[in-house]
Coordinates of N, CA and C in Angstrom, one line a residue:
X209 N 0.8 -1.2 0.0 CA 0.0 0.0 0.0 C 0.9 1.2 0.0
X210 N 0.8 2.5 -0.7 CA 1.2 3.4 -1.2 C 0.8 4.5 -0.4
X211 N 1.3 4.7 0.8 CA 0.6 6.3 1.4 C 2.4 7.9 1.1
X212 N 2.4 7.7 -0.2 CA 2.7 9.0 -0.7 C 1.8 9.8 -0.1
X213 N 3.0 11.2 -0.5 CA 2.2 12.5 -0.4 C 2.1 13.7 -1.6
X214 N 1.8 12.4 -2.5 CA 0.8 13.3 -3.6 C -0.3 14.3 -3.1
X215 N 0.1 15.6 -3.9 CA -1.4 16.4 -3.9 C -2.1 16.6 -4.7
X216 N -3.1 16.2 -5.0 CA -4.0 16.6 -5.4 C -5.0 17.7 -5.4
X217 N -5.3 18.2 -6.8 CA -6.3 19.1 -6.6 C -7.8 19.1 -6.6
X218 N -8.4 19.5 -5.9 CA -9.9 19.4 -5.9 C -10.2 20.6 -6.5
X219 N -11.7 20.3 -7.3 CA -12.8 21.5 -8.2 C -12.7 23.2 -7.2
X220 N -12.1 23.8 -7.3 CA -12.5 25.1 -6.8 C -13.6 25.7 -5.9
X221 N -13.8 25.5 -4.4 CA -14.9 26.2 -3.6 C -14.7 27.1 -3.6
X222 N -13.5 28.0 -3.5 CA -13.5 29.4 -2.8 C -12.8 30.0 -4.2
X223 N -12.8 31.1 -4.4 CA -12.5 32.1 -5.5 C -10.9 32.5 -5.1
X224 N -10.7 32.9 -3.9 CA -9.5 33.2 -3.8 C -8.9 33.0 -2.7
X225 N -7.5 33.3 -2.3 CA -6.9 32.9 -0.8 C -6.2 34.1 0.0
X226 N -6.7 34.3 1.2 CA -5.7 35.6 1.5 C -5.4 35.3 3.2
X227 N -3.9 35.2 3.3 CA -2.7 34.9 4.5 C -2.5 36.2 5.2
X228 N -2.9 35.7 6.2 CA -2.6 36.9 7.5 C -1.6 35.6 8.8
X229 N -0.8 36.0 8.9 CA 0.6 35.3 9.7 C 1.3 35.2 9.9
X230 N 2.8 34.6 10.1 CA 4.1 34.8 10.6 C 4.8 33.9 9.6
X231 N 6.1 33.6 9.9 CA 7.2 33.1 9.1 C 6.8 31.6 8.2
X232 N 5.5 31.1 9.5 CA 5.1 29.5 8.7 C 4.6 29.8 7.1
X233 N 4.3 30.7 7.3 CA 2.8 30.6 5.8 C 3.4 31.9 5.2
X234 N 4.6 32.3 5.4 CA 5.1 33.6 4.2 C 5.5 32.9 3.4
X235 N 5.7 33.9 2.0 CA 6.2 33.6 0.7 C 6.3 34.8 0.5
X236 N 6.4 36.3 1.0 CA 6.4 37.4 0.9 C 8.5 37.5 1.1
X237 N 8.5 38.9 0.8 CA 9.8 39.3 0.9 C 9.6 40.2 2.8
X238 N 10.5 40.0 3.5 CA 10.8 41.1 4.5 C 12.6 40.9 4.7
X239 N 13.0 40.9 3.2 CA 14.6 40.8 3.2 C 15.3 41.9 3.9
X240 N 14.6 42.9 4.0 CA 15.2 43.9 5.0 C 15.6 43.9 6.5
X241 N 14.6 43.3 7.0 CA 14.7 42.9 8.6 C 15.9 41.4 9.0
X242 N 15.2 40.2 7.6 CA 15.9 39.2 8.2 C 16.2 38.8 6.3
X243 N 17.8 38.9 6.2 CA 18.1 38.3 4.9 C 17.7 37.0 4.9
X244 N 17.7 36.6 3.2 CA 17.3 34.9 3.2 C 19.0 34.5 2.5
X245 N 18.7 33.3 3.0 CA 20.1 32.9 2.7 C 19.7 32.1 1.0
X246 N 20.5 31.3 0.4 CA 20.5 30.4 -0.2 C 20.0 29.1 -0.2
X247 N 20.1 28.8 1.2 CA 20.0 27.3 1.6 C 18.1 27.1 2.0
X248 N 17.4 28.4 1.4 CA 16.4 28.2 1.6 C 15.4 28.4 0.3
X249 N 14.3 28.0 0.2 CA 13.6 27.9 -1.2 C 12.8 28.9 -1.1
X250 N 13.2 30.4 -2.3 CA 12.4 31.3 -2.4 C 12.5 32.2 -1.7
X251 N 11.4 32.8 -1.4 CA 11.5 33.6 -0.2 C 10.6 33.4 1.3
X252 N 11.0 31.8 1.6 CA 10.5 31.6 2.5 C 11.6 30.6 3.6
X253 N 11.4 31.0 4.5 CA 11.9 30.2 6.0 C 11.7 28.5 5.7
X254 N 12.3 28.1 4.6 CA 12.0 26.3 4.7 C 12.7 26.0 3.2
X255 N 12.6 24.8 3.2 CA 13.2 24.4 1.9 C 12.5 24.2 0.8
X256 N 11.0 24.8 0.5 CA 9.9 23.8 0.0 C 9.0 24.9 0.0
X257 N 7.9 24.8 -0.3 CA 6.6 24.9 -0.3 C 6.3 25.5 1.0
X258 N 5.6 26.5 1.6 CA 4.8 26.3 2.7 C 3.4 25.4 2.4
X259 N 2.9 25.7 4.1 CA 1.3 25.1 3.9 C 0.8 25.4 3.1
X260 N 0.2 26.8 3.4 CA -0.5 27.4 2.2 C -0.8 27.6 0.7
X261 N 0.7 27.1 0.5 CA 0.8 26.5 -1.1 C 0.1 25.6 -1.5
X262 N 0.1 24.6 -0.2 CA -0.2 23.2 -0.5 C -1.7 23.3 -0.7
X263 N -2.3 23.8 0.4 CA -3.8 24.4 0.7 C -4.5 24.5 -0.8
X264 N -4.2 26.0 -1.0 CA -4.1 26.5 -2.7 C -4.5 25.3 -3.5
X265 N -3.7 24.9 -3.7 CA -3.3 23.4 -4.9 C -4.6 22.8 -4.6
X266 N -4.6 22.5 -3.2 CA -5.7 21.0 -3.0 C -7.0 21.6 -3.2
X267 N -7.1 23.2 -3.0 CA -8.9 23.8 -3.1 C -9.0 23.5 -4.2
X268 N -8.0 23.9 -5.3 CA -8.2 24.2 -7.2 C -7.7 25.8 -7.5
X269 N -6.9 26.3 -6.3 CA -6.9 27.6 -6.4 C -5.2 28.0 -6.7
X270 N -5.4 29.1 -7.6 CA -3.7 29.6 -7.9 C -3.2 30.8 -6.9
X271 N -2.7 30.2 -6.4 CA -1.5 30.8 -5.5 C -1.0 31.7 -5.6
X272 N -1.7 33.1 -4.8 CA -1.0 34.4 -5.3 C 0.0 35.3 -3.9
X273 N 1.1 35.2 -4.1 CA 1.8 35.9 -2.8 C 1.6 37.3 -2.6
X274 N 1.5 38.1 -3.7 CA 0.4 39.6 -3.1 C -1.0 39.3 -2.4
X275 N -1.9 38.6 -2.2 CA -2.8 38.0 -1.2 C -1.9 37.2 -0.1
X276 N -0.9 37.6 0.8 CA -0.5 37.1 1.4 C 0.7 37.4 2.2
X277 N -0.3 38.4 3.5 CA 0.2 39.6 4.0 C 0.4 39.0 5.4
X278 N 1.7 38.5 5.4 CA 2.5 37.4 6.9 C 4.1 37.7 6.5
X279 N 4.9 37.2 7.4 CA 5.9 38.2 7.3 C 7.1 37.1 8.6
X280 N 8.0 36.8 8.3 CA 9.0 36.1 9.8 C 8.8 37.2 10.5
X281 N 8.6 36.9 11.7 CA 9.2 38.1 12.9 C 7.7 38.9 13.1
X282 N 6.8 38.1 12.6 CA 5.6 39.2 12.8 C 5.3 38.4 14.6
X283 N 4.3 39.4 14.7 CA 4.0 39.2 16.7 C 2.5 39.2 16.4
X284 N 1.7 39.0 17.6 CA 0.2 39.3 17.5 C -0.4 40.7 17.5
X285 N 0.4 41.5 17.8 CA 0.4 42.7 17.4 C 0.1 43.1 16.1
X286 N 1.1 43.0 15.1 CA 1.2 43.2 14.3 C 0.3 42.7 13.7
X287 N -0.1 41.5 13.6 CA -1.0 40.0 13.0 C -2.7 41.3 13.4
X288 N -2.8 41.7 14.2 CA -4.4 42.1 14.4 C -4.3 43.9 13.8
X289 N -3.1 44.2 13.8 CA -2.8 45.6 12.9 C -3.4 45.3 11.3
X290 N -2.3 44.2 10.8 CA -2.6 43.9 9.3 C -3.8 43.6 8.9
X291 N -5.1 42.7 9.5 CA -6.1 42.1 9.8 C -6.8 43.5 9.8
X292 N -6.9 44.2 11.0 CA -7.6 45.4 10.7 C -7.2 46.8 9.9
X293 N -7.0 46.6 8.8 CA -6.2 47.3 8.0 C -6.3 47.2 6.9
X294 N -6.9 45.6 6.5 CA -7.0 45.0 5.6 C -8.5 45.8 5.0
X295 N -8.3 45.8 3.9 CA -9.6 46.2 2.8 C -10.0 45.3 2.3
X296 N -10.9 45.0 2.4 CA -11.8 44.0 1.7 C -12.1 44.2 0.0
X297 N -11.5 43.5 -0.8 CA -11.4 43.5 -2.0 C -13.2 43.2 -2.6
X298 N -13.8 43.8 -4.0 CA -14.6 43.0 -4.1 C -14.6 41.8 -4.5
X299 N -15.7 40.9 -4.9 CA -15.8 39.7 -4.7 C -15.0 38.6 -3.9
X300 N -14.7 39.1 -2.5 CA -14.1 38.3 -1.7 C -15.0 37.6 -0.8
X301 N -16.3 37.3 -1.1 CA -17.8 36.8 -0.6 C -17.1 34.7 -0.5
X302 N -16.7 34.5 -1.5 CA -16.2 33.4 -1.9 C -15.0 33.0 -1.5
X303 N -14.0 34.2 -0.7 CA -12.3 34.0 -0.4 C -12.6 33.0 0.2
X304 N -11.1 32.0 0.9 CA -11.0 31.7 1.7 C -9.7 32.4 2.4
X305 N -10.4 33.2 3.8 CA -9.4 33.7 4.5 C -8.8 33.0 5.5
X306 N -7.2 33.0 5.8 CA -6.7 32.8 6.6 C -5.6 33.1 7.9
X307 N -6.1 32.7 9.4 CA -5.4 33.9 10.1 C -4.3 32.8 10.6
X308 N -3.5 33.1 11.0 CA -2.3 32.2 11.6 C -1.7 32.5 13.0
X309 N -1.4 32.1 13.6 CA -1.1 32.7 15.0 C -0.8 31.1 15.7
X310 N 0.7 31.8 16.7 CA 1.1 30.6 17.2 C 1.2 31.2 19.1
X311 N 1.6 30.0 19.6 CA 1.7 30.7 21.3 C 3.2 31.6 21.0
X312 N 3.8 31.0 20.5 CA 5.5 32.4 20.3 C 4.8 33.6 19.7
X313 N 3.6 33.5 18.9 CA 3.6 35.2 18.8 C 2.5 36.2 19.6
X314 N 2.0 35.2 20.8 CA 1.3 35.9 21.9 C 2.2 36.9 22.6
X315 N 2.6 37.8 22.5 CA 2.7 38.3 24.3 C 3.1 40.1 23.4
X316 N 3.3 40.7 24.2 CA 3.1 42.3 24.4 C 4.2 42.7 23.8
X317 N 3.8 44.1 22.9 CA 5.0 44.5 22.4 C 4.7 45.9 22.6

């Protein structure tokens, strides 16, 4: 028996995808605060793909890193700044939004 980790795509529910988060789910640049090295894929903290990529793929949806306002080094501060701040695009009736937040980016800044 074969339990690869093929992904598959499923028919499209939601229209689009938009990331609010920290270093797990970026694909954004914040080369200014923390350089990326080489040894990592893109512009993200990992070798690969984040989640959110993978997400994308399996809804039916294409993957756009300008909908996808998360950042390393972000705090929960910042995470409910960007969130309320955010403009709601039209036809976002259909998005799927996502917030991200871990216990390291609880506490007071």
């Amino acid at each position: 028996m074969w339990l690869g980790g093929g992904v598959h795509s499923a028919a499209a529910a939601f229209s689009s995808l938009y990331v609010f988060g920290d270093g797990v789910c970026t694909t954004t640049d914040n080369v200014q605060s923390f350089p990326f090295s080489t040894n990592y894929f893109g512009q993200r903290y990992c070798n690969g793909r984040v989640w959110v990529e993978v997400l994308a793929q399996r809804q039916g949806l294409s993957y756009d890193s300008n909908k996808n306002i998360s950042y390393f080094g972000h705090d929960s501060f910042e995470l409910v700044t960007n969130v309320n701040n955010f403009i709601t695009p039209p036809g976002a009736t259909n998005a799927l939004f996502i917030v991200w937040a871990n216990n390291a980016d609880m506490y007071y800044s």
